[in-house]
């Protein structure tokens, strides 16, 4: 959350945060290492044939491991013959290739721990006998499956070939540069201040030419210190940046490297007329009123990129934690060149060979983990505001929701619940009875989320700060000794260093609800198991720091500078908080901890959101590609604030924003302290009823969301699927980022994000029937792709069921999702052109970890049609999905043999019925409907209309079978004859 004028007044007036503006954030030209990286890239082509990479492999040093599939060698740079580097190329079991390079025996050690935080485990390598190494004169080739990894000696180049095509090339454009640690040379600086320009020029003329100038440039640029605005970064370690070009010779589209407010298919930043003039930046920042179309850094960073073409997809994961800038260009129409420049760290790049988007998701999930299985209630509607100001306010908001029949699962409290922003400690004046208040909210199965930020108010009356000081686990200033002091909500503050192992158990103990062993130890008396946590401001945001974050020369555990670990910082905080919430009660429960900052691996924890957006149509629209982009980079549990954090959206905008919001995995409305109240019950009609229906639609589809989360949890395939993921060969879909599919459900949505829209164009990518979700109108696509125009007045969301899908829903409106646990299901069978359909339903208790022991229900539904001479029969079958086996990459899934169909959870929902079957697109009126072998004389209705297998458009035929007396947990058959 960002500053409100009302809060500003509480802070000392001379404070620099009063001057907050968008230009408080650096451009590449204001960052010395980015400037150096870009200048290097600009010098390269102009140097013509004399340009070459100075890095070469020493052939005599090449070693191939005899026990595993890896390659090591020494690397030399002709620029600095005395400096040594080591290169390692490892081939993982699943075919992913890891390329690591580090300086060896240098003056200092480069930061090499990013991967240890990002990776879920150290990947195992391919068996040596499965890889054939072929040594050539100037290269070594590792050959396995249909892949070849080629490591060229001079100049150093690593490339991945698949099926005879060159897919990824490292250093193919020869921009690799690992600046080694060096001793600062004390030179006599020319007297520019008094002597004037002439004298300075003289000095330059007399200086001997730098032998490395062709590569590094004539001038040293900001190697030892640099200033930005009023801050100076001391850079005691000197230069250590890393430049690397990664070329995709056959891929014209790249996606990922979130988070940016940009289109999903990343536009260019260099080359002829680039879309953006700055590179994409990855540096977690609390950006004030961010722009709706920009490569600027935002709150989270995932250095993971997909490169895609109709032929194949590959992925790149660059395990780097320092500030990184990425230029994107297309040297030819069908290729993409990316140039990565990072401030510090080793080279540690993973090449994911694909070949499909789904393979890349799975390969990435094997590296960094899949997304956590969320608590079921976390998929409901979250109502937040800065701030609900008192217990009475909370109670009255909840009451209004109930009076007006709006479903709601979670009520949130922003920073003002706490006394002077000392988190954990309630403001006793406004919240005199926190536990009673939480219990009131929990009475209908609801939860509360309260904020705990990482800045600790530096006062002796705050036990959390006092204990952190005593344990010596606070981030240190540049001297590495004194605790760092900065400004945040709590005024003068200190930050816990979550890299310090000494902070871990202590932090977790803060959330304990009962006494610990040590009788004076802390316990959170004013909390219950129904309170979950919001970790905001964890980039970290520091109001008086450079770019509103910590100085880069601050020192963390192990002596690492803040610059080395910056992008990981927020993930550690969320991790420790998630662990605390999981374990605080008598039995472990799934945590909900919303974080603003994130990194590769954050998906293993909980949710994130897109930060402080604005109540504008542009921001509503860009939220969609942002959430899609986070998803394809693993961080699938994401959403944007409904309504926009800043501003006062008009009723039309608010309605449309809810329509967008219900189609994001995380669905929360939030608003700034200076905005007018905008809870949905405050709307006038017809907007109020429209929003109620919209939220109810979300609730009716919760099982679709939950099933999609399970899939993401199982193998890392994202919940929201952009077109290129669903139809990787359809070029027309590669740039589409305003419509998308939800999991494997077959639902296609295109939320309306323009004012006054009454019609919307929707792209249908295939020769298939698509049914309007609400009217069952059948539309036809074509093999070449087809755009249809659908009516979309304010109350209408363009939402379709792809022919071939079976969608499980629950129709009973309830006040909260836990109240739906025993509600019956409706199955909508949307027949495909081939008169087939399939679907899935995953259920478990929604909060414990018993699903890992096999306490779950996972159903598979299949429908097919058999034509015989006399009659045609459509069969709908329900079977146990866990028996059919599935792709699983995550260790948290059911161990083989652990699942039993009569497990405790399945028993608890034994009575849950299927109350309705809706079958769309049958060719004619059935003669007989047979349920479990028994012909049904009544209980079904038929409405004639368009058949799935024809070419016609218009209202589809609808067969409704009411109360078929089937249980959701059982195996059963329904047959329809005609
Ligand atoms: C969270 O911390 C635990 C150790 O406490 C570690 O095993 C796990 O990998 C971490 N997860 C993330 C996403 O940082």
Tab-separated table of N, CA, C and O and ligand atoms in Angstrom, residues 116-121 368 504 508 568 571-572 574-576 579 599-605, ligand 1:
chain	number	residue	atom	x	y	z
A	116	UNK	N	19.590	-21.768	-4.354
A	116	UNK	CA	19.247	-22.573	-3.183
A	116	UNK	C	17.932	-22.108	-2.565
A	116	UNK	O	17.251	-22.872	-1.902
A	117	UNK	N	17.538	-20.858	-2.802
A	117	UNK	CA	16.230	-20.387	-2.324
A	117	UNK	C	15.129	-20.695	-3.327
A	117	UNK	O	14.002	-20.983	-2.963
A	118	UNK	N	15.501	-20.628	-4.599
A	118	UNK	CA	14.470	-20.803	-5.631
A	118	UNK	C	14.121	-22.269	-5.868
A	118	UNK	O	12.961	-22.611	-6.061
A	119	UNK	N	15.133	-23.118	-5.856
A	119	UNK	CA	14.888	-24.520	-6.232
A	119	UNK	C	14.209	-25.268	-5.092
A	119	UNK	O	14.519	-25.063	-3.927
A	120	UNK	N	13.326	-26.154	-5.473
A	120	UNK	CA	12.623	-26.912	-4.455
A	120	UNK	C	13.547	-27.990	-3.906
A	120	UNK	O	13.456	-28.384	-2.747
A	121	UNK	N	14.457	-28.455	-4.715
A	121	UNK	CA	15.494	-29.375	-4.279
A	121	UNK	C	16.593	-29.352	-5.321
A	121	UNK	O	16.399	-28.854	-6.418
A	368	UNK	N	11.410	-25.404	-9.451
A	368	UNK	CA	11.076	-24.445	-8.382
A	368	UNK	C	9.824	-24.819	-7.607
A	368	UNK	O	9.413	-24.080	-6.725
A	504	UNK	N	14.474	-17.410	12.315
A	504	UNK	CA	13.410	-18.276	11.803
A	504	UNK	C	12.454	-18.773	12.885
A	504	UNK	O	11.252	-18.552	12.812
A	508	UNK	N	8.520	-17.486	13.733
A	508	UNK	CA	7.386	-18.417	13.747
A	508	UNK	C	6.695	-18.398	15.110
A	508	UNK	O	5.473	-18.492	15.198
A	568	UNK	N	15.005	-11.715	-3.579
A	568	UNK	CA	14.562	-12.891	-2.814
A	568	UNK	C	13.984	-12.477	-1.465
A	568	UNK	O	13.223	-13.212	-0.837
A	571	UNK	N	10.317	-13.006	-0.510
A	571	UNK	CA	9.866	-14.396	-0.498
A	571	UNK	C	10.186	-15.050	0.842
A	571	UNK	O	9.381	-15.826	1.369
A	572	UNK	N	11.329	-14.725	1.407
A	572	UNK	CA	11.696	-15.331	2.685
A	572	UNK	C	10.732	-14.917	3.788
A	572	UNK	O	10.363	-15.718	4.644
A	574	UNK	N	7.579	-14.053	3.416
A	574	UNK	CA	6.313	-14.777	3.220
A	574	UNK	C	6.478	-16.246	3.623
A	574	UNK	O	5.561	-16.849	4.186
A	575	UNK	N	7.638	-16.804	3.353
A	575	UNK	CA	7.882	-18.202	3.698
A	575	UNK	C	7.783	-18.423	5.203
A	575	UNK	O	7.073	-19.300	5.676
A	576	UNK	N	8.502	-17.587	5.947
A	576	UNK	CA	8.494	-17.774	7.403
A	576	UNK	C	7.098	-17.549	7.982
A	576	UNK	O	6.660	-18.272	8.868
A	579	UNK	N	4.962	-20.576	7.182
A	579	UNK	CA	5.287	-21.693	8.073
A	579	UNK	C	4.673	-21.473	9.448
A	579	UNK	O	4.159	-22.400	10.073
A	599	UNK	N	9.307	-13.986	-5.817
A	599	UNK	CA	10.461	-14.428	-6.603
A	599	UNK	C	10.161	-15.838	-7.098
A	599	UNK	O	9.139	-16.419	-6.747
A	600	UNK	N	11.037	-16.388	-7.889
A	600	UNK	CA	10.870	-17.771	-8.356
A	600	UNK	C	10.799	-18.695	-7.146
A	600	UNK	O	11.712	-18.703	-6.325
A	601	UNK	N	9.738	-19.445	-7.029
A	601	UNK	CA	9.561	-20.329	-5.868
A	601	UNK	C	8.451	-19.860	-4.951
A	601	UNK	O	7.920	-20.631	-4.164
A	602	UNK	N	8.082	-18.579	-5.052
A	602	UNK	CA	7.019	-18.054	-4.184
A	602	UNK	C	5.720	-18.825	-4.357
A	602	UNK	O	4.888	-18.846	-3.457
A	603	UNK	N	5.539	-19.453	-5.518
A	603	UNK	CA	4.301	-20.206	-5.738
A	603	UNK	C	4.129	-21.332	-4.728
A	603	UNK	O	3.027	-21.795	-4.507
A	604	UNK	N	5.233	-21.770	-4.102
A	604	UNK	CA	5.128	-22.857	-3.127
A	604	UNK	C	4.477	-22.380	-1.828
A	604	UNK	O	4.189	-23.174	-0.949
A	605	UNK	N	4.307	-21.064	-1.703
A	605	UNK	CA	3.860	-20.517	-0.423
A	605	UNK	C	2.375	-20.178	-0.424
A	605	UNK	O	1.580	-20.867	0.171
B	1	LIG	C1	10.803	-22.037	2.884
B	1	LIG	O1	11.691	-22.436	3.888
B	1	LIG	C2	11.939	-23.828	3.994
B	1	LIG	C3	12.865	-24.071	5.148
B	1	LIG	O2	12.430	-23.471	6.295
B	1	LIG	C4	12.525	-24.345	2.724
B	1	LIG	O3	12.660	-25.741	2.803
B	1	LIG	C5	11.648	-23.979	1.567
B	1	LIG	O4	12.270	-24.343	0.364
B	1	LIG	C6	11.376	-22.479	1.544
B	1	LIG	N1	10.460	-22.165	0.468
B	1	LIG	C7	10.535	-21.048	-0.240
B	1	LIG	C8	9.572	-20.892	-1.330
B	1	LIG	O5	11.356	-20.201	0.005
